[in-house]
């Protein structure tokens, strides 16, 4: 009946659970081709794990429900190629959203999980994949929470604006639970009014209390995340610091990148909530600095791999600049414990973090950097917004996906300021 469906509910309300059931039904019973997309790879991995509990990890998985798993023909686990193929022709693919994801494929249904972070460029890339829907019955499903202040993503908010207009199109179905004012977000009686799963006893009140108390003091943030409060349209969008057009101007083909560089530095940035760590490298032969992003990984797997990765490169890199309230200190301590060279690991001050952001913004505008295509870094540079640092007018990167471009800025800062020369031999006196 509805080709476009939107669901806006507070955190901890079960929206992903509903979408998972609908996606599973489509592939298992209808034989549809389905694409499940998330903003962050960490969320993609989480959703894949939840589907594996239904479908199994592979065909013939003895730990999966037999009645369902016997319908699985094949399952792929390679990064960026995760998918299930069913015996009835149904296909379920997973993708982290980029400006070039899943081009060339055709799907019946696309699920936009974390829809509040969906950008115009991503929708422009993915929506046409349903043009030749195999079953001629395409659908777009958007599930998310209200778009946060300062977020450059606009697709979910525009869909909501149409739904609440006087004459929405007949193909649009919009479901929303939320408060119409900020009010007192600590009033627990309001939580039950806006969270259907909490009211039905499907979500524990203590879980919501834990999340709310962790955000105490951020009244607007709590109202958006846990009361489903939407900001007025004029308060939602903030232009990115760099932007897609300026960042794309620094793109180069991979074959044109030199095989070796005279100087190399690394930047490591932990996201504010500590869930993700981004690792960037900046290198130069005397001209423009070249930027790449080897990793943007969830920290759920720990950081021991990162300690080893940085340690073995200390002999040929000037420094590794590590920043982030959650995770950075432990990483630096561990590198020091295993004997990282003096001056190799650096913790930037607030002023240096401000300088790093300004440095990469200026370099992007003047052609002082190059980069190859990298979905995570490209998305971060295209959408990261301005964030105030301190009270002196300083600023850095903010938004939902700023860690990759912040890591790139830290690496560039290390490359241009570090005086450590790993190739210089020590003098014996």
Short mmCIF file of C-alpha atoms in Angstrom, two decimals:
data_model
loop_
_atom_site.label_atom_id
_atom_site.label_comp_id
_atom_site.label_asym_id
_atom_site.label_seq_id
_atom_site.Cartn_x
_atom_site.Cartn_y
_atom_site.Cartn_z
CA UNK A 1 0.00 0.00 0.00
CA UNK A 2 2.78 2.45 0.94
CA UNK A 3 5.99 2.62 -1.08
CA UNK A 4 7.64 4.97 1.44
CA UNK A 5 7.42 4.25 5.16
CA UNK A 6 8.94 6.32 7.97
CA UNK A 7 9.17 5.43 11.65
CA UNK A 8 10.34 8.04 14.16
CA UNK A 9 10.50 6.88 17.77
CA UNK A 10 12.74 7.56 20.79
CA UNK A 11 15.76 5.47 21.66
CA UNK A 12 15.15 2.06 23.23
CA UNK A 13 11.75 1.62 21.60
CA UNK A 14 12.27 -1.43 19.37
CA UNK A 15 12.25 0.19 15.93
CA UNK A 16 15.13 -1.98 14.66
CA UNK A 17 13.33 -5.08 15.96
CA UNK A 18 10.22 -4.23 13.92
CA UNK A 19 12.30 -3.55 10.81
CA UNK A 20 14.25 -6.80 11.21
CA UNK A 21 11.00 -8.81 11.35
CA UNK A 22 9.69 -7.11 8.21
CA UNK A 23 12.99 -7.63 6.35
CA UNK A 24 13.14 -11.29 7.37
CA UNK A 25 9.56 -11.85 6.18
CA UNK A 26 10.31 -10.22 2.83
CA UNK A 27 13.30 -12.45 2.06
CA UNK A 28 12.01 -15.68 3.62
CA UNK A 29 8.38 -15.67 2.52
CA UNK A 30 8.27 -13.25 -0.41
CA UNK A 31 11.64 -14.01 -1.98
CA UNK A 32 12.45 -10.29 -2.25
CA UNK A 33 15.85 -8.66 -2.72
CA UNK A 34 16.46 -6.46 0.32
CA UNK A 35 19.23 -3.99 1.15
CA UNK A 36 19.80 -3.06 4.80
CA UNK A 37 21.86 0.11 5.25
CA UNK A 38 23.33 1.84 8.29
CA UNK A 39 25.31 5.01 8.80
CA UNK A 40 28.14 3.41 10.79
CA UNK A 41 29.88 0.11 10.11
CA UNK A 42 29.64 -0.73 13.82
CA UNK A 43 25.84 -0.64 13.54
CA UNK A 44 25.99 -2.71 10.34
CA UNK A 45 27.91 -5.38 12.26
CA UNK A 46 25.36 -5.28 15.08
CA UNK A 47 22.44 -5.70 12.67
CA UNK A 48 24.22 -8.53 10.86
CA UNK A 49 24.67 -10.32 14.20
CA UNK A 50 20.95 -9.98 14.93
CA UNK A 51 19.99 -11.41 11.55
CA UNK A 52 22.40 -14.30 12.10
CA UNK A 53 20.37 -15.30 15.14
CA UNK A 54 17.43 -15.77 12.77
CA UNK A 55 19.07 -17.09 9.60
CA UNK A 56 22.30 -18.58 10.94
CA UNK A 57 25.91 -17.78 10.05
CA UNK A 58 25.94 -20.11 7.04
CA UNK A 59 23.91 -22.74 5.25
CA UNK A 60 23.67 -25.79 7.47
CA UNK A 61 24.50 -23.89 10.67
CA UNK A 62 23.69 -26.36 13.50
CA UNK A 63 23.20 -23.49 15.99
CA UNK A 64 20.51 -21.74 13.92
CA UNK A 65 16.77 -22.46 13.90
CA UNK A 66 16.60 -25.44 11.53
CA UNK A 67 13.25 -24.56 9.96
CA UNK A 68 14.63 -21.21 8.82
CA UNK A 69 18.28 -22.06 8.23
CA UNK A 70 17.40 -24.81 5.76
CA UNK A 71 16.15 -22.04 3.48
CA UNK A 72 19.59 -20.37 3.45
CA UNK A 73 21.47 -21.18 0.27
CA UNK A 74 24.60 -19.13 0.90
CA UNK A 75 25.94 -16.54 3.35
CA UNK A 76 28.89 -14.21 2.80
CA UNK A 77 30.85 -12.69 5.68
CA UNK A 78 33.59 -10.75 3.90
CA UNK A 79 33.74 -7.10 4.96
CA UNK A 80 31.51 -4.86 2.81
CA UNK A 81 30.08 -7.97 1.10
CA UNK A 82 27.95 -9.37 3.93
CA UNK A 83 24.81 -11.00 2.56
CA UNK A 84 22.39 -13.95 2.67
CA UNK A 85 20.99 -15.79 -0.34
CA UNK A 86 17.84 -17.84 0.16
CA UNK A 87 16.69 -20.94 -1.72
CA UNK A 88 13.53 -19.11 -2.86
CA UNK A 89 15.61 -16.43 -4.58
CA UNK A 90 15.43 -13.94 -1.71
CA UNK A 91 18.56 -11.89 -1.05
CA UNK A 92 19.49 -9.81 1.99
CA UNK A 93 22.52 -7.52 1.61
CA UNK A 94 24.15 -5.20 4.14
CA UNK A 95 25.87 -1.92 3.42
CA UNK A 96 27.30 1.05 5.29
CA UNK A 97 26.03 4.10 3.43
CA UNK A 98 28.42 5.98 1.16
CA UNK A 99 28.02 8.17 -1.90
CA UNK A 100 28.79 5.18 -4.16
CA UNK A 101 27.45 2.18 -2.24
CA UNK A 102 25.66 -0.65 -4.05
CA UNK A 103 25.76 0.99 -7.47
CA UNK A 104 24.82 -1.49 -10.19
CA UNK A 105 22.54 -3.62 -7.98
CA UNK A 106 18.74 -3.83 -7.99
CA UNK A 107 16.62 -4.28 -4.87
CA UNK A 108 12.93 -4.56 -4.07
CA UNK A 109 13.20 -2.92 -0.65
CA UNK A 110 15.77 -0.66 1.03
CA UNK A 111 15.89 -0.24 4.79
CA UNK A 112 17.46 3.02 5.95
CA UNK A 113 18.36 2.26 9.54
CA UNK A 114 19.68 5.31 11.46
CA UNK A 115 17.67 7.36 8.97
CA UNK A 116 18.29 10.59 10.89
CA UNK A 117 21.85 10.46 9.46
CA UNK A 118 20.82 9.87 5.84
CA UNK A 119 22.23 12.53 3.50
CA UNK A 120 21.00 13.76 0.14
CA UNK A 121 23.99 12.25 -1.71
CA UNK A 122 23.47 8.81 -0.14
CA UNK A 123 19.76 8.74 -0.99
CA UNK A 124 20.57 9.86 -4.53
CA UNK A 125 22.91 6.88 -4.84
CA UNK A 126 20.72 4.20 -3.28
CA UNK A 127 17.12 5.05 -4.19
CA UNK A 128 17.58 4.35 -7.93
CA UNK A 129 18.57 0.75 -7.14
CA UNK A 130 14.84 0.05 -6.75
CA UNK A 131 13.99 1.43 -10.21
CA UNK A 132 14.18 -2.07 -11.68
CA UNK A 133 12.74 -3.80 -8.64
CA UNK A 134 12.81 -7.55 -9.43
CA UNK A 135 9.24 -7.97 -8.14
CA UNK A 136 7.96 -4.60 -9.43
CA UNK A 137 6.86 -3.72 -5.91
CA UNK A 138 9.56 -1.50 -4.42
CA UNK A 139 9.54 0.06 -0.98
CA UNK A 140 11.77 2.42 1.02
CA UNK A 141 11.70 2.03 4.81
CA UNK A 142 13.18 4.76 7.04
CA UNK A 143 13.65 4.14 10.77
CA UNK A 144 15.31 6.56 13.15
CA UNK A 145 15.15 9.14 15.92
CA UNK A 146 14.71 12.91 15.46
CA UNK A 147 17.56 14.59 13.57
CA UNK A 148 19.92 16.29 16.00
CA UNK A 149 20.83 19.96 16.08
CA UNK A 150 23.76 20.74 13.79
CA UNK A 151 23.39 17.55 11.73
CA UNK A 152 23.84 18.08 7.98
CA UNK A 153 21.69 15.05 7.11
CA UNK A 154 18.30 16.13 5.79
CA UNK A 155 16.44 13.20 4.18
CA UNK A 156 14.60 11.99 7.29
CA UNK A 157 13.55 15.48 8.39
CA UNK A 158 12.29 16.30 4.87
CA UNK A 159 10.27 13.08 4.80
CA UNK A 160 8.71 14.05 8.12
CA UNK A 161 8.01 17.56 6.86
CA UNK A 162 6.09 16.09 3.92
CA UNK A 163 4.18 13.71 6.19
CA UNK A 164 3.03 16.57 8.42
CA UNK A 165 2.15 18.83 5.49
CA UNK A 166 -1.43 19.52 4.44
CA UNK A 167 -1.20 17.29 1.36
CA UNK A 168 1.29 14.40 1.69
CA UNK A 169 1.49 11.96 -1.20
CA UNK A 170 -0.65 8.83 -0.92
CA UNK A 171 2.38 6.53 -1.10
CA UNK A 172 3.78 7.82 2.22
CA UNK A 173 3.16 6.16 5.58
CA UNK A 174 4.58 7.96 8.61
CA UNK A 175 4.57 6.59 12.17
CA UNK A 176 5.77 8.87 14.96
CA UNK A 177 5.91 8.69 18.73
CA UNK A 178 7.25 11.79 20.46
CA UNK A 179 6.73 14.87 22.60
CA UNK A 180 5.79 18.20 21.03
CA UNK A 181 7.85 20.22 23.54
CA UNK A 182 11.06 19.80 25.51
CA UNK A 183 9.39 20.31 28.91
CA UNK A 184 10.94 18.34 31.76
CA UNK A 185 12.70 15.36 30.16
CA UNK A 186 13.40 13.85 33.59
CA UNK A 187 9.65 13.40 34.24
CA UNK A 188 9.34 9.63 33.91
CA UNK A 189 5.59 9.77 33.36
CA UNK A 190 6.28 11.40 29.97
CA UNK A 191 8.55 8.51 28.95
CA UNK A 192 5.60 6.11 28.94
CA UNK A 193 3.58 8.48 26.76
CA UNK A 194 6.12 8.55 23.94
CA UNK A 195 7.75 5.11 24.10
CA UNK A 196 5.34 2.34 23.00
CA UNK A 197 7.68 -0.49 24.00
CA UNK A 198 8.13 0.96 27.48
CA UNK A 199 4.38 1.30 27.91
CA UNK A 200 3.88 -2.34 26.89
CA UNK A 201 6.64 -3.61 29.18
CA UNK A 202 8.89 -4.68 26.28
CA UNK A 203 11.66 -2.30 27.40
CA UNK A 204 12.90 -2.06 30.98
CA UNK A 205 12.53 1.33 32.66
CA UNK A 206 15.97 0.92 34.26
CA UNK A 207 17.60 0.76 30.84
CA UNK A 208 16.02 4.07 29.91
CA UNK A 209 17.00 5.59 33.26
CA UNK A 210 20.60 4.58 32.72
CA UNK A 211 20.74 6.26 29.33
CA UNK A 212 18.97 9.41 30.49
CA UNK A 213 21.18 9.82 33.55
CA UNK A 214 24.23 9.44 31.37
CA UNK A 215 23.07 12.57 29.49
CA UNK A 216 22.07 14.56 32.60
CA UNK A 217 22.44 18.28 31.95
CA UNK A 218 21.74 17.97 28.23
CA UNK A 219 18.02 18.77 28.35
CA UNK A 220 17.58 19.10 24.59
CA UNK A 221 19.58 15.95 23.87
CA UNK A 222 17.47 13.89 26.28
CA UNK A 223 14.27 15.29 24.78
CA UNK A 224 15.37 14.31 21.28
CA UNK A 225 16.78 10.87 22.07
CA UNK A 226 14.32 9.66 24.71
CA UNK A 227 11.19 11.76 24.15
CA UNK A 228 11.29 11.82 20.35
CA UNK A 229 11.22 15.63 20.24
CA UNK A 230 11.80 17.19 16.81
CA UNK A 231 13.50 20.56 16.52
CA UNK A 232 11.86 23.26 14.42
CA UNK A 233 13.19 22.99 10.83
CA UNK A 234 15.32 26.13 11.01
CA UNK A 235 17.35 24.70 13.90
CA UNK A 236 18.21 21.36 12.32
CA UNK A 237 20.73 22.01 9.56
CA UNK A 238 24.22 23.43 9.86
CA UNK A 239 26.58 23.60 6.89
CA UNK A 240 29.63 21.30 6.96
CA UNK A 241 33.07 22.81 7.54
CA UNK A 242 34.61 21.30 4.41
CA UNK A 243 31.73 19.89 2.39
CA UNK A 244 31.49 17.36 -0.40
CA UNK A 245 32.44 19.68 -3.28
CA UNK A 246 35.62 21.04 -1.68
CA UNK A 247 36.71 17.61 -0.47
CA UNK A 248 36.13 16.00 -3.87
CA UNK A 249 38.46 18.58 -5.42
CA UNK A 250 41.36 16.98 -3.53
CA UNK A 251 40.64 13.46 -4.84
CA UNK A 252 43.36 11.61 -6.77
CA UNK A 253 43.48 8.16 -8.38
CA UNK A 254 45.16 5.42 -6.36
CA UNK A 255 47.76 4.61 -9.11
CA UNK A 256 49.05 8.19 -8.92
CA UNK A 257 49.97 7.91 -5.23
CA UNK A 258 53.75 7.38 -4.71
CA UNK A 259 54.82 4.03 -3.30
CA UNK A 260 57.03 5.65 -0.69
CA UNK A 261 57.14 8.93 1.26
CA UNK A 262 59.91 10.85 3.01
CA UNK A 263 57.82 11.67 6.08
CA UNK A 264 54.80 9.93 7.63
CA UNK A 265 52.61 10.67 10.65
CA UNK A 266 49.51 9.05 12.12
CA UNK A 267 46.36 10.48 13.67
CA UNK A 268 44.10 8.52 16.02
CA UNK A 269 40.70 9.83 17.10
CA UNK A 270 38.26 8.14 19.46
CA UNK A 271 34.61 9.18 19.01
CA UNK A 272 33.06 11.11 21.95
CA UNK A 273 31.18 8.04 23.21
CA UNK A 274 34.23 5.80 22.77
CA UNK A 275 32.41 3.41 20.43
CA UNK A 276 34.60 4.05 17.38
CA UNK A 277 38.26 4.74 16.68
CA UNK A 278 39.50 6.24 13.42
CA UNK A 279 43.13 5.96 12.29
CA UNK A 280 44.48 8.27 9.57
CA UNK A 281 47.90 8.63 7.94
CA UNK A 282 49.42 11.78 6.46
CA UNK A 283 52.53 11.53 4.29
CA UNK A 284 54.60 13.85 2.11
CA UNK A 285 57.60 14.01 -0.18
CA UNK A 286 57.89 17.74 0.26
CA UNK A 287 54.77 18.83 -1.61
CA UNK A 288 51.08 18.39 -0.84
CA UNK A 289 50.35 15.98 2.00
CA UNK A 290 48.55 12.77 1.09
CA UNK A 291 45.80 11.59 3.47
CA UNK A 292 44.40 8.08 3.86
CA UNK A 293 42.21 6.31 6.43
CA UNK A 294 43.38 2.73 7.06
CA UNK A 295 40.85 2.06 9.81
CA UNK A 296 37.55 3.24 11.25
CA UNK A 297 36.61 0.45 13.61
CA UNK A 298 34.28 -0.21 16.56
CA UNK A 299 36.17 -0.35 19.86
CA UNK A 300 34.14 -3.37 20.96
CA UNK A 301 36.99 -5.55 19.67
CA UNK A 302 39.44 -3.72 21.98
CA UNK A 303 42.53 -1.74 21.01
CA UNK A 304 45.29 -4.31 21.37
CA UNK A 305 45.47 -4.61 17.59
CA UNK A 306 45.90 -0.83 17.34
CA UNK A 307 48.70 -0.83 19.91
CA UNK A 308 50.58 -3.40 17.83
CA UNK A 309 49.82 -1.60 14.56
CA UNK A 310 51.19 1.71 15.83
CA UNK A 311 54.15 0.16 17.64
CA UNK A 312 55.60 -1.65 14.62
CA UNK A 313 55.46 1.59 12.59
CA UNK A 314 57.34 3.72 15.10
CA UNK A 315 60.60 3.08 13.27
CA UNK A 316 59.45 4.86 10.14
CA UNK A 317 56.86 7.44 11.26
CA UNK A 318 57.47 10.81 12.89
CA UNK A 319 54.67 10.52 15.40
CA UNK A 320 51.21 9.26 16.28
CA UNK A 321 48.85 11.96 17.55
CA UNK A 322 46.13 10.40 19.74
CA UNK A 323 43.01 12.25 20.90
CA UNK A 324 39.64 11.50 22.48
CA UNK A 325 38.30 11.53 26.01
CA UNK A 326 37.41 7.86 25.94
CA UNK A 327 40.15 5.43 24.95
CA UNK A 328 43.03 7.77 24.10
CA UNK A 329 44.64 7.71 27.55
CA UNK A 330 44.60 3.92 27.80
CA UNK A 331 46.07 3.59 24.30
CA UNK A 332 48.92 6.00 25.07
CA UNK A 333 49.65 4.28 28.38
CA UNK A 334 49.83 0.90 26.67
CA UNK A 335 52.21 2.19 23.98
CA UNK A 336 54.41 3.68 26.67
CA UNK A 337 54.42 0.40 28.59
CA UNK A 338 55.70 -1.56 25.61
CA UNK A 339 58.50 0.93 25.01
CA UNK A 340 57.33 3.25 22.23
CA UNK A 341 60.15 5.69 21.33
CA UNK A 342 60.24 9.03 23.10
CA UNK A 343 58.30 11.68 21.20
CA UNK A 344 56.47 9.17 19.03
CA UNK A 345 53.11 9.23 20.86
CA UNK A 346 51.60 12.69 21.34
CA UNK A 347 48.45 13.84 23.16
CA UNK A 348 47.27 17.15 21.66
CA UNK A 349 46.20 20.08 23.82
CA UNK A 350 42.90 21.85 23.14
CA UNK A 351 44.80 24.52 21.19
CA UNK A 352 46.52 21.86 19.10
CA UNK A 353 43.19 20.15 18.38
CA UNK A 354 41.85 23.50 17.18
CA UNK A 355 44.94 23.93 15.02
CA UNK A 356 44.50 20.44 13.53
CA UNK A 357 40.93 21.22 12.42
CA UNK A 358 41.90 24.56 10.95
CA UNK A 359 44.91 23.02 9.22
CA UNK A 360 43.01 20.38 7.29
CA UNK A 361 40.20 22.80 6.41
CA UNK A 362 42.71 25.29 5.01
CA UNK A 363 44.66 22.57 3.20
CA UNK A 364 41.48 21.25 1.57
CA UNK A 365 40.69 24.74 0.32
CA UNK A 366 44.16 25.51 -1.02
CA UNK A 367 45.05 22.15 -2.57
CA UNK A 368 47.52 21.35 0.19
CA UNK A 369 46.31 17.77 0.55
CA UNK A 370 45.29 14.83 -1.61
CA UNK A 371 43.32 11.69 -0.85
CA UNK A 372 42.08 8.58 -2.60
CA UNK A 373 38.45 7.46 -2.53
CA UNK A 374 37.53 6.22 0.94
CA UNK A 375 33.83 6.03 1.86
CA UNK A 376 34.25 6.58 5.61
CA UNK A 377 36.64 9.54 5.25
CA UNK A 378 34.73 11.04 2.33
CA UNK A 379 31.44 10.95 4.26
CA UNK A 380 33.06 12.47 7.34
CA UNK A 381 34.65 15.34 5.38
CA UNK A 382 31.40 15.99 3.53
CA UNK A 383 29.16 16.16 6.62
CA UNK A 384 31.22 17.09 9.72
CA UNK A 385 30.04 20.40 11.14
CA UNK A 386 31.54 23.10 13.36
CA UNK A 387 31.92 22.37 17.08
CA UNK A 388 32.95 25.01 19.61
CA UNK A 389 36.03 24.14 21.69
CA UNK A 390 36.63 26.04 24.92
CA UNK A 391 35.51 29.60 25.54
CA UNK A 392 38.02 31.45 23.41
CA UNK A 393 36.25 31.09 20.09
CA UNK A 394 38.14 27.97 19.06
CA UNK A 395 36.43 25.31 16.99
CA UNK A 396 36.84 21.79 15.71
CA UNK A 397 34.77 19.17 13.91
CA UNK A 398 31.43 17.95 15.24
CA UNK A 399 28.41 15.99 14.09
CA UNK A 400 27.57 12.32 13.95
CA UNK A 401 30.57 11.11 11.98
CA UNK A 402 33.45 13.48 12.66
CA UNK A 403 36.08 11.00 13.93
CA UNK A 404 37.61 10.13 10.49
CA UNK A 405 38.21 13.73 9.41
CA UNK A 406 39.41 14.61 12.92
CA UNK A 407 41.93 11.77 12.71
CA UNK A 408 43.08 13.12 9.35
CA UNK A 409 43.55 16.57 10.89
CA UNK A 410 45.59 15.11 13.75
CA UNK A 411 47.80 13.21 11.31
CA UNK A 412 48.36 16.38 9.29
CA UNK A 413 49.18 18.27 12.49
CA UNK A 414 51.78 15.65 13.41
CA UNK A 415 53.25 15.71 9.92
CA UNK A 416 53.73 19.48 9.91
CA UNK A 417 54.85 20.03 13.52
CA UNK A 418 56.75 16.95 14.69
CA UNK A 419 60.52 17.32 14.67
CA UNK A 420 61.18 13.68 15.42
CA UNK A 421 63.16 11.92 12.67
CA UNK A 422 62.85 8.14 12.99
CA UNK A 423 65.66 7.64 10.44
CA UNK A 424 68.20 9.65 12.44
CA UNK A 425 70.71 7.50 14.31
CA UNK A 426 71.51 8.24 17.92
CA UNK A 427 74.94 9.58 18.76
CA UNK A 428 77.01 7.58 21.26
CA UNK A 429 79.17 9.69 23.56
#
